[in-house]
CSV table of C-alpha atoms and ligand atoms in Angstrom, one decimal:
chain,number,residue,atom,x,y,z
B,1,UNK,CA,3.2,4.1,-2.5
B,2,UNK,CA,1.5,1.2,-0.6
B,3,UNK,CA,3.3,-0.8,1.2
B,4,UNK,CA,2.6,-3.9,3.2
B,5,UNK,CA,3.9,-4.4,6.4
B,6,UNK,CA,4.0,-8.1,7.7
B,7,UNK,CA,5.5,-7.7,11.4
B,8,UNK,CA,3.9,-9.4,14.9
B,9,UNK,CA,5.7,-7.0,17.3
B,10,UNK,CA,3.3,-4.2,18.0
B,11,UNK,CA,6.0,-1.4,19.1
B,12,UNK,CA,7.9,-2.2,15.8
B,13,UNK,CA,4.5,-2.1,13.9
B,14,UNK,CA,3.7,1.5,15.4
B,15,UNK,CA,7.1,3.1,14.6
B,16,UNK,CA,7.4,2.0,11.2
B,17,UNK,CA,3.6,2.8,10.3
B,18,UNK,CA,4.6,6.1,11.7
B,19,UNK,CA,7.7,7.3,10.0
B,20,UNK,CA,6.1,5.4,6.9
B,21,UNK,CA,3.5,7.5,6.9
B,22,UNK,CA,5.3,10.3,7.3
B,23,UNK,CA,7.3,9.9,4.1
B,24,UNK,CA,4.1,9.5,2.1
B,25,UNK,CA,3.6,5.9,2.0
B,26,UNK,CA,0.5,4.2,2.8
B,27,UNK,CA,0.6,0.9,5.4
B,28,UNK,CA,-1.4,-1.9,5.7
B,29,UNK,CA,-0.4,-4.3,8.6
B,30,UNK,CA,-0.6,-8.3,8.7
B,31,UNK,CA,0.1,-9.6,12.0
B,32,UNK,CA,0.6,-13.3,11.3
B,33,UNK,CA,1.4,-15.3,8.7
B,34,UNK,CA,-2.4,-15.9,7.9
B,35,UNK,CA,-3.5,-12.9,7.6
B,36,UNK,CA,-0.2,-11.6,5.2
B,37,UNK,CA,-1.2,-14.8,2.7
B,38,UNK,CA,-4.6,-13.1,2.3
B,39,UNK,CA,-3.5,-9.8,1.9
B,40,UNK,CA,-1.0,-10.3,-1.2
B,41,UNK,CA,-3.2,-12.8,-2.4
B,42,UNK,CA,-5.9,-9.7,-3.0
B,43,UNK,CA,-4.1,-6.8,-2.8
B,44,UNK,CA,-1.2,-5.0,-5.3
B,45,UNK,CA,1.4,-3.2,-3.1
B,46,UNK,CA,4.3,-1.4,-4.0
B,47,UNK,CA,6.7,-3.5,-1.6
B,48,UNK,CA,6.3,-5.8,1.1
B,49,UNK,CA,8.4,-5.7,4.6
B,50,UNK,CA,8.4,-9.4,6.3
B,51,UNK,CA,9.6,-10.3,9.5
B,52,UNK,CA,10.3,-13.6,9.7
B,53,UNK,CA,9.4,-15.2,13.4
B,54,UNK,CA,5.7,-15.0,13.1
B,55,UNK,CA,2.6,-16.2,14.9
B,56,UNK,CA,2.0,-19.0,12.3
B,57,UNK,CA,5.1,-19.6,11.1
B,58,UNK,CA,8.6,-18.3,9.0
B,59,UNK,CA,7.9,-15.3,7.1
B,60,UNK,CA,10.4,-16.5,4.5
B,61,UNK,CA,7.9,-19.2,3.5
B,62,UNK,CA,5.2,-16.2,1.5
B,63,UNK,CA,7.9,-15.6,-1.1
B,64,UNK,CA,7.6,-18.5,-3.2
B,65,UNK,CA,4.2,-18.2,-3.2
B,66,UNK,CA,4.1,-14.9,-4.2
B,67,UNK,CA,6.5,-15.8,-7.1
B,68,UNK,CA,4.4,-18.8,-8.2
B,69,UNK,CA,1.6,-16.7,-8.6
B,70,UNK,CA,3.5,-14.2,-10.8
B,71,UNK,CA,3.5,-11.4,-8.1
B,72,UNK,CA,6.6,-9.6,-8.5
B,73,UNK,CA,6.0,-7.3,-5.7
B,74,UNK,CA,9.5,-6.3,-4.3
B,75,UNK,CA,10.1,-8.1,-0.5
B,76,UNK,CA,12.5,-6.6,1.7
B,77,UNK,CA,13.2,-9.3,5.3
B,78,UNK,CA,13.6,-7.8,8.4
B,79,UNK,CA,14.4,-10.1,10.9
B,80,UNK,CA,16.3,-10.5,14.5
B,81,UNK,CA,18.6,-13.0,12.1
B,82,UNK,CA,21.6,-11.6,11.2
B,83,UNK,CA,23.9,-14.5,9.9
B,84,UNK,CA,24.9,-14.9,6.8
B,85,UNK,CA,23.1,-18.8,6.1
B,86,UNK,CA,19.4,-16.7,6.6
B,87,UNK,CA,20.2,-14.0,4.4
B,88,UNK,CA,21.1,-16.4,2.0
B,89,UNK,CA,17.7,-18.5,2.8
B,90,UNK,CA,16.0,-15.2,2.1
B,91,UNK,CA,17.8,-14.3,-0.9
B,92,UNK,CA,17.6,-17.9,-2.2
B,93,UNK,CA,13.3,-18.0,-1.8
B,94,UNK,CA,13.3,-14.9,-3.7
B,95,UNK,CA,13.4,-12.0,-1.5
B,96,UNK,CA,14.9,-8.9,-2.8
B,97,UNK,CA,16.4,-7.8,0.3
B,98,UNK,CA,17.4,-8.7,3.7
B,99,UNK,CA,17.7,-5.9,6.2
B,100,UNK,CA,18.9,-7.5,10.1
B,101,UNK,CA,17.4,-6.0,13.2
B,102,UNK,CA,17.8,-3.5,14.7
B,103,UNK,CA,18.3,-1.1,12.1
B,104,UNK,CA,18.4,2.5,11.5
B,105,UNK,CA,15.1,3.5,9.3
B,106,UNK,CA,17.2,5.9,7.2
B,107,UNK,CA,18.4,2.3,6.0
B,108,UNK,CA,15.1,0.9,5.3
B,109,UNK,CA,14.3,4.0,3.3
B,110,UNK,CA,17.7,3.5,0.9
B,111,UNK,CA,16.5,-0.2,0.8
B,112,UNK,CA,13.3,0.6,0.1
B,113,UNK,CA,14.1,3.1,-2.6
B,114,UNK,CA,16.6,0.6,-4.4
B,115,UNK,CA,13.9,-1.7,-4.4
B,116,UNK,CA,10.9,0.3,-5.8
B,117,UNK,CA,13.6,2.0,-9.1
B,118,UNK,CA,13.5,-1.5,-10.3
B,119,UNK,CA,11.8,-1.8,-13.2
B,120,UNK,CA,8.8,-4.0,-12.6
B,121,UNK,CA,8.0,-1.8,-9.7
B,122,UNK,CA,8.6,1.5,-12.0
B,123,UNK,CA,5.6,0.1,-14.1
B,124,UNK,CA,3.6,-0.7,-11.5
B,125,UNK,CA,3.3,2.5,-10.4
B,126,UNK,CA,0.8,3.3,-13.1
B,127,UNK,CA,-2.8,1.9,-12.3
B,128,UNK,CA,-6.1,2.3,-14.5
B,129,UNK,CA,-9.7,1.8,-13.8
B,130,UNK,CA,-12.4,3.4,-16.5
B,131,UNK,CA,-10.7,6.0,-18.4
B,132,UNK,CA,-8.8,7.3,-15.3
B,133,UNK,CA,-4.6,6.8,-15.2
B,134,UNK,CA,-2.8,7.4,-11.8
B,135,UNK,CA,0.6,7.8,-11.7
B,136,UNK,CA,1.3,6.6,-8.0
B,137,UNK,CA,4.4,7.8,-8.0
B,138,UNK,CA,4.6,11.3,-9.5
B,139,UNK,CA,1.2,11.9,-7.9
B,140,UNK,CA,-0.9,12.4,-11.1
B,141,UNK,CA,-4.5,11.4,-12.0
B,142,UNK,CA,-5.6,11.8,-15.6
B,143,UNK,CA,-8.2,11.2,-17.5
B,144,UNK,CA,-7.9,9.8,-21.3
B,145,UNK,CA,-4.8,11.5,-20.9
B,146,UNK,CA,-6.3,15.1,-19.8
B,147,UNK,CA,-4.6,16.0,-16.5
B,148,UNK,CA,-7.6,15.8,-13.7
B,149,UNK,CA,-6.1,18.3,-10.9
B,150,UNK,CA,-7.1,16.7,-7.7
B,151,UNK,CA,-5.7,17.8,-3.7
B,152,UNK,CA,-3.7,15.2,-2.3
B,153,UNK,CA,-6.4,13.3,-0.2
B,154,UNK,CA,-8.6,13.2,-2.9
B,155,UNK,CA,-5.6,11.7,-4.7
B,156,UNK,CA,-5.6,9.1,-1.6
B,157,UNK,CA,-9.1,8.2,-1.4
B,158,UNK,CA,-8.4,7.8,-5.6
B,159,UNK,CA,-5.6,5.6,-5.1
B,160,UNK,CA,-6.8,3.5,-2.1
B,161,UNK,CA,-10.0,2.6,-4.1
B,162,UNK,CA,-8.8,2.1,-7.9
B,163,UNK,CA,-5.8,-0.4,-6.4
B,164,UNK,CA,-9.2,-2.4,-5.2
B,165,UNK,CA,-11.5,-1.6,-8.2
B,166,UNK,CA,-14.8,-3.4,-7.9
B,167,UNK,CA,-14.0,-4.3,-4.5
B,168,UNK,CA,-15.2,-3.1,-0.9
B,169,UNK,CA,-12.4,-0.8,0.5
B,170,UNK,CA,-13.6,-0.6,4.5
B,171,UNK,CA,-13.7,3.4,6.1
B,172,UNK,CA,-11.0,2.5,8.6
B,173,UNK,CA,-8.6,1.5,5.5
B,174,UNK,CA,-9.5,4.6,4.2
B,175,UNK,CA,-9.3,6.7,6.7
B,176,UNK,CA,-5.5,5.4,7.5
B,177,UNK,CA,-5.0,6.1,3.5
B,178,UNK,CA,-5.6,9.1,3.5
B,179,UNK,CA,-5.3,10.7,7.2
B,180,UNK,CA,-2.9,8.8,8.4
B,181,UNK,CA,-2.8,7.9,12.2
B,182,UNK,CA,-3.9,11.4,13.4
B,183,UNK,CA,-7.0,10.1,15.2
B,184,UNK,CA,-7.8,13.9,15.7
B,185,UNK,CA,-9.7,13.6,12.5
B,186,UNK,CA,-13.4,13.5,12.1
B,187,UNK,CA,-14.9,10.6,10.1
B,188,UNK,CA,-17.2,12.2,7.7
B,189,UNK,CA,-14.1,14.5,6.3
B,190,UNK,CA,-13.5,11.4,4.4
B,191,UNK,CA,-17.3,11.5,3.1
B,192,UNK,CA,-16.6,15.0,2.1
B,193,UNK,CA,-13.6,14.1,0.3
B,194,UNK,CA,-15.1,10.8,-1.7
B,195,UNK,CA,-18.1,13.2,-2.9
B,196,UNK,CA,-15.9,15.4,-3.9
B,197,UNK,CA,-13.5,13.4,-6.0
B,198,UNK,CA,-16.9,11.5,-7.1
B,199,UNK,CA,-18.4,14.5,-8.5
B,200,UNK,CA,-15.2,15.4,-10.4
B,201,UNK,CA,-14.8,11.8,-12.1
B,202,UNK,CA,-17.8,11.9,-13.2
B,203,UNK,CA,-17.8,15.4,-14.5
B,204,UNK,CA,-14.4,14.5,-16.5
B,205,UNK,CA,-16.4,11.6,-17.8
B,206,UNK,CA,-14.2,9.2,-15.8
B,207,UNK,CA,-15.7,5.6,-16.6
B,208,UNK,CA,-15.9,5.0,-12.8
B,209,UNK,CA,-18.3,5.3,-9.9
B,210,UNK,CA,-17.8,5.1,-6.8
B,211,UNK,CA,-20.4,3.4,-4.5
B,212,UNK,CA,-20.3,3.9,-0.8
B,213,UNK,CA,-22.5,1.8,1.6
B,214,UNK,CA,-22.9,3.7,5.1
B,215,UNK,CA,-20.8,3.2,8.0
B,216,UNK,CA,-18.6,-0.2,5.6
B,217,UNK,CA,-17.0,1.8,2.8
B,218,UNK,CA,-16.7,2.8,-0.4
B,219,UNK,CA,-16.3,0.6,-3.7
B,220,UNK,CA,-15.0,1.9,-7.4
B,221,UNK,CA,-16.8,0.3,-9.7
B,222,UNK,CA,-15.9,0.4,-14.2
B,223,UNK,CA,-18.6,1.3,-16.1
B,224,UNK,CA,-16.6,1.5,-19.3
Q,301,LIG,CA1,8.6,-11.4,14.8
């Protein structure tokens, strides 16, 4: 599961990328307004978490134009605003769901859960690049419908870099993907686990490479 996480205040940011993480669900963070309109605008996520009061402006305001453009990414608000008139707002613009803080995160994990069983969610959880399938959310890679066996940061790395096929994905992002925040971790483990899953698309006859450029990152590339 990727999920992007649109939130200015950095203790909130830390705890939720934490216990995120923790239930197996990859983060990326947008910090302002700004910087969330270019995320969505290249990136497919599995759900979206918006504040509201950000550097740049109301939160609320990125909905519509994620509807216009056909994006049907679930949205889940969290904001300090607890009346009823906002959560209608929200509802109104086309958020899915409006959670007020403070809030206990077993309730933004039932939210979240509600939100990603609906069904365009449920179909987006299958992504393909080449002749390789991934099933985000049983966990399952496959080639022309052969099961490829892969461990589960190979299935990372794999998921990190076919949700940005034939674009740049940077080390840091993949480093979060698929080690989380334990900063223990040496930085060519990753290497090792991209040559690895490299070697095995290609001996499965994937219709993918992956290209890496030392020290920026790694791009998958079709070659179908
Ligand atoms: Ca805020």
């Amino acid at each position: 599961m990727r999920i992007l996480l649109v939130e200015d205040e950095p203790e909130m940011v830390s705890a939720l990328r934490a216990a995120l993480w923790r239930h197996d669900m990859v983060v990326d963070h947008a910090g302002s307004l700004l910087e969330a309109e270019g995320f969505v605008a290249v990136d497919g996520y599995d759900a979206i978490l918006l504040d509201r009061q950000l550097p740049g402006g109301d939160g609320l305001t990125l909905v519509p134009k994620l509807r216009a453009a056909r994006n049907t990414t679930p949205v889940l608000m969290l904001t300090a605003r607890g009346d009823t008139a906002d959560k209608v707002d929200g509802l109104d613009m086309g958020a899915d769901d409006y959670l007020a803080k403070p809030f206990a995160f077993e309730e933004l994990l039932a939210r979240l859960r509600a939100l990603l069983r609906r069904p365009a969610a449920i179909e987006a959880q299958t992504i393909r690049s080449g002749h390789v399938s991934l099933d985000v959310g049983h966990r399952e890679a496959s080639i022309r419908g052969e099961p490829l066996a892969l461990p589960r940061r190979e299935l990372l790395v794999l998921e990190a870099l076919m949700r940005r096929t034939g674009r740049m994905v940077q080390r840091e992002a993949l480093m979060e993907a698929v080690f989380g925040l334990d900063d223990e971790i040496q930085s060519n483990a990753l290497d090792t686990h991209v040559s690895r899953l490299r070697r095995k698309l290609s001996e499965a006859d994937g219709g993918v490479v992956i290209n890496g450029i030392r020290g920026v990152g790694y791009l998958l590339r079709e070659i179908t």
